[in-house]
């Protein structure tokens, strides 16, 4: 059994409209929502064995904040540029590189790629909101095998869903 929790970065700041998109930091709301959403996962006893994140500032910050909240060492987070504006095939390719020993993977990234990934795996969603979390369970032994055929929707949560 493999479990994937897809997490969109928290709300980003647009205070500096000339800032490079890759360097955009979190907004105040994002700084509040990220730990709040991590606490919800913790309450449900959902913890990662590994975290894979886009290397964009807002995704990195979200991953680090959430990792600290659930007692996962931020030093163990793997950051990759492939998840920044990655297509579904790029994102799936990164997921499928995950070691077989990893049972639960948290993936931090961006829309529209994450929405497209959720659809590709059989989840019907209009939009994964900032700090939103969408989880799948796969009845497989390796990450190479994950697909819509063996995906079961596990969870869907977002900050305003309370």
CSV table of C-alpha atoms in Angstrom, one decimal:
chain,number,residue,atom,x,y,z
A,1,UNK,CA,0.0,0.0,0.0
A,2,UNK,CA,1.3,3.4,-1.0
A,3,UNK,CA,-0.2,6.7,0.2
A,4,UNK,CA,0.2,10.0,-1.5
A,5,UNK,CA,-0.8,13.3,0.0
A,6,UNK,CA,-0.8,16.1,-2.6
A,7,UNK,CA,-0.4,19.5,-1.0
A,8,UNK,CA,-0.6,22.9,-2.8
A,9,UNK,CA,1.6,25.6,-1.4
A,10,UNK,CA,0.1,28.0,1.1
A,11,UNK,CA,-1.2,31.5,0.0
A,12,UNK,CA,1.6,33.5,-1.6
A,13,UNK,CA,2.3,37.2,-1.2
A,14,UNK,CA,1.9,39.6,-4.1
A,15,UNK,CA,3.2,42.6,-2.1
A,16,UNK,CA,6.1,42.9,-4.7
A,17,UNK,CA,4.5,42.6,-8.2
A,18,UNK,CA,7.9,42.7,-9.8
A,19,UNK,CA,9.4,39.8,-7.8
A,20,UNK,CA,10.3,36.7,-9.8
A,21,UNK,CA,7.4,34.2,-9.5
A,22,UNK,CA,9.8,31.5,-8.3
A,23,UNK,CA,10.9,33.7,-5.4
A,24,UNK,CA,7.4,34.7,-4.2
A,25,UNK,CA,7.2,34.2,-0.4
A,26,UNK,CA,4.1,33.2,1.7
A,27,UNK,CA,1.5,35.8,2.6
A,28,UNK,CA,0.4,36.2,6.2
A,29,UNK,CA,-2.6,34.0,5.5
A,30,UNK,CA,-0.3,31.3,4.2
A,31,UNK,CA,1.9,31.5,7.3
A,32,UNK,CA,-1.3,30.8,9.4
A,33,UNK,CA,-2.8,28.1,7.1
A,34,UNK,CA,0.3,25.9,6.7
A,35,UNK,CA,0.7,24.9,10.4
A,36,UNK,CA,-3.1,24.7,10.7
A,37,UNK,CA,-3.3,22.1,7.9
A,38,UNK,CA,-0.3,20.2,9.3
A,39,UNK,CA,-2.1,20.0,12.7
A,40,UNK,CA,-5.1,18.4,10.9
A,41,UNK,CA,-2.9,15.7,9.4
A,42,UNK,CA,-1.3,15.1,12.7
A,43,UNK,CA,-4.7,14.8,14.4
A,44,UNK,CA,-5.6,12.1,11.9
A,45,UNK,CA,-2.2,10.3,12.4
A,46,UNK,CA,-1.1,11.0,8.8
A,47,UNK,CA,2.7,11.3,8.7
A,48,UNK,CA,5.1,11.2,5.8
A,49,UNK,CA,8.0,8.8,5.3
A,50,UNK,CA,9.3,11.2,2.8
A,51,UNK,CA,8.5,14.8,1.5
A,52,UNK,CA,9.1,15.9,-2.1
A,53,UNK,CA,8.6,19.6,-2.8
A,54,UNK,CA,9.0,22.2,-5.6
A,55,UNK,CA,12.0,24.4,-5.1
A,56,UNK,CA,9.9,27.6,-5.5
A,57,UNK,CA,10.1,29.7,-2.3
A,58,UNK,CA,6.3,29.4,-1.4
A,59,UNK,CA,6.3,25.6,-1.8
A,60,UNK,CA,9.6,25.3,0.1
A,61,UNK,CA,8.3,27.4,3.0
A,62,UNK,CA,5.0,25.5,3.1
A,63,UNK,CA,6.8,22.2,3.2
A,64,UNK,CA,9.3,23.3,5.9
A,65,UNK,CA,6.5,24.8,8.1
A,66,UNK,CA,4.4,21.7,7.8
A,67,UNK,CA,7.3,19.3,8.4
A,68,UNK,CA,8.3,21.1,11.6
A,69,UNK,CA,4.7,21.0,12.8
A,70,UNK,CA,4.5,17.2,12.3
A,71,UNK,CA,8.1,16.5,13.7
A,72,UNK,CA,9.6,15.7,10.3
A,73,UNK,CA,13.1,17.0,9.9
A,74,UNK,CA,13.2,19.8,7.2
A,75,UNK,CA,16.7,18.5,6.3
A,76,UNK,CA,15.1,15.4,4.9
A,77,UNK,CA,12.9,17.2,2.5
A,78,UNK,CA,13.9,16.7,-1.2
A,79,UNK,CA,13.4,19.9,-3.2
A,80,UNK,CA,13.3,19.7,-7.0
A,81,UNK,CA,12.7,22.3,-9.8
A,82,UNK,CA,10.8,19.6,-11.7
A,83,UNK,CA,7.7,20.3,-9.6
A,84,UNK,CA,7.7,24.0,-10.3
A,85,UNK,CA,5.2,24.4,-13.1
A,86,UNK,CA,5.6,20.7,-13.8
A,87,UNK,CA,3.2,18.9,-16.2
A,88,UNK,CA,1.3,15.8,-15.0
A,89,UNK,CA,3.9,13.5,-16.7
A,90,UNK,CA,6.8,15.4,-15.0
A,91,UNK,CA,5.1,15.2,-11.6
A,92,UNK,CA,4.3,11.5,-12.0
A,93,UNK,CA,7.9,10.9,-13.1
A,94,UNK,CA,9.2,12.5,-9.9
A,95,UNK,CA,6.8,10.5,-7.7
A,96,UNK,CA,7.7,7.2,-9.4
A,97,UNK,CA,11.4,7.7,-8.5
A,98,UNK,CA,10.4,7.3,-4.8
A,99,UNK,CA,12.1,4.4,-3.1
A,100,UNK,CA,9.9,1.4,-2.5
A,101,UNK,CA,10.5,1.5,1.2
A,102,UNK,CA,8.5,4.8,1.4
A,103,UNK,CA,4.9,4.1,2.3
A,104,UNK,CA,3.6,7.6,2.6
A,105,UNK,CA,4.8,10.5,0.4
A,106,UNK,CA,3.9,14.2,0.9
A,107,UNK,CA,4.2,16.1,-2.4
A,108,UNK,CA,4.2,20.0,-2.3
A,109,UNK,CA,3.7,21.9,-5.6
A,110,UNK,CA,1.6,24.2,-7.7
A,111,UNK,CA,-1.6,24.5,-9.8
A,112,UNK,CA,-2.5,23.7,-12.5
A,113,UNK,CA,-0.1,20.7,-12.3
A,114,UNK,CA,-1.6,19.4,-9.0
A,115,UNK,CA,-5.2,19.7,-10.2
A,116,UNK,CA,-4.2,17.9,-13.4
A,117,UNK,CA,-2.5,15.1,-11.4
A,118,UNK,CA,-5.6,14.7,-9.2
A,119,UNK,CA,-7.8,14.4,-12.3
A,120,UNK,CA,-5.4,11.9,-13.9
A,121,UNK,CA,-5.5,9.7,-10.8
A,122,UNK,CA,-9.3,9.7,-10.8
A,123,UNK,CA,-10.1,12.5,-8.3
A,124,UNK,CA,-12.7,15.0,-9.5
A,125,UNK,CA,-11.9,18.4,-8.2
A,126,UNK,CA,-12.6,21.9,-9.4
A,127,UNK,CA,-9.6,23.4,-7.8
A,128,UNK,CA,-7.1,22.4,-5.1
A,129,UNK,CA,-7.0,25.6,-2.9
A,130,UNK,CA,-3.9,27.0,-1.4
A,131,UNK,CA,-2.8,24.8,1.5
A,132,UNK,CA,-5.3,22.2,0.2
A,133,UNK,CA,-4.5,18.5,0.6
A,134,UNK,CA,-5.7,15.7,-1.5
A,135,UNK,CA,-4.8,12.1,-0.7
A,136,UNK,CA,-4.8,8.8,-2.6
A,137,UNK,CA,-4.1,5.3,-1.5
A,138,UNK,CA,-2.7,2.8,-4.0
A,139,UNK,CA,-2.8,-1.0,-3.6
A,140,UNK,CA,0.6,-1.5,-5.1
A,141,UNK,CA,4.1,-2.5,-3.9
A,142,UNK,CA,6.1,0.2,-5.7
A,143,UNK,CA,5.6,3.8,-6.7
A,144,UNK,CA,6.3,2.8,-10.3
A,145,UNK,CA,2.9,1.0,-10.4
A,146,UNK,CA,0.7,3.9,-9.3
A,147,UNK,CA,-2.1,4.8,-11.7
A,148,UNK,CA,-5.8,5.7,-11.8
A,149,UNK,CA,-6.6,2.0,-12.0
A,150,UNK,CA,-5.3,1.3,-8.5
A,151,UNK,CA,-6.0,4.8,-6.9
A,152,UNK,CA,-8.5,5.2,-4.2
A,153,UNK,CA,-9.4,8.7,-2.9
A,154,UNK,CA,-8.4,8.9,0.7
A,155,UNK,CA,-8.7,12.5,1.8
A,156,UNK,CA,-9.5,16.0,0.7
A,157,UNK,CA,-9.1,19.0,3.1
A,158,UNK,CA,-8.4,22.7,2.8
A,159,UNK,CA,-8.3,25.6,5.3
A,160,UNK,CA,-11.8,26.9,4.7
A,161,UNK,CA,-13.4,23.4,5.1
A,162,UNK,CA,-14.0,23.7,8.8
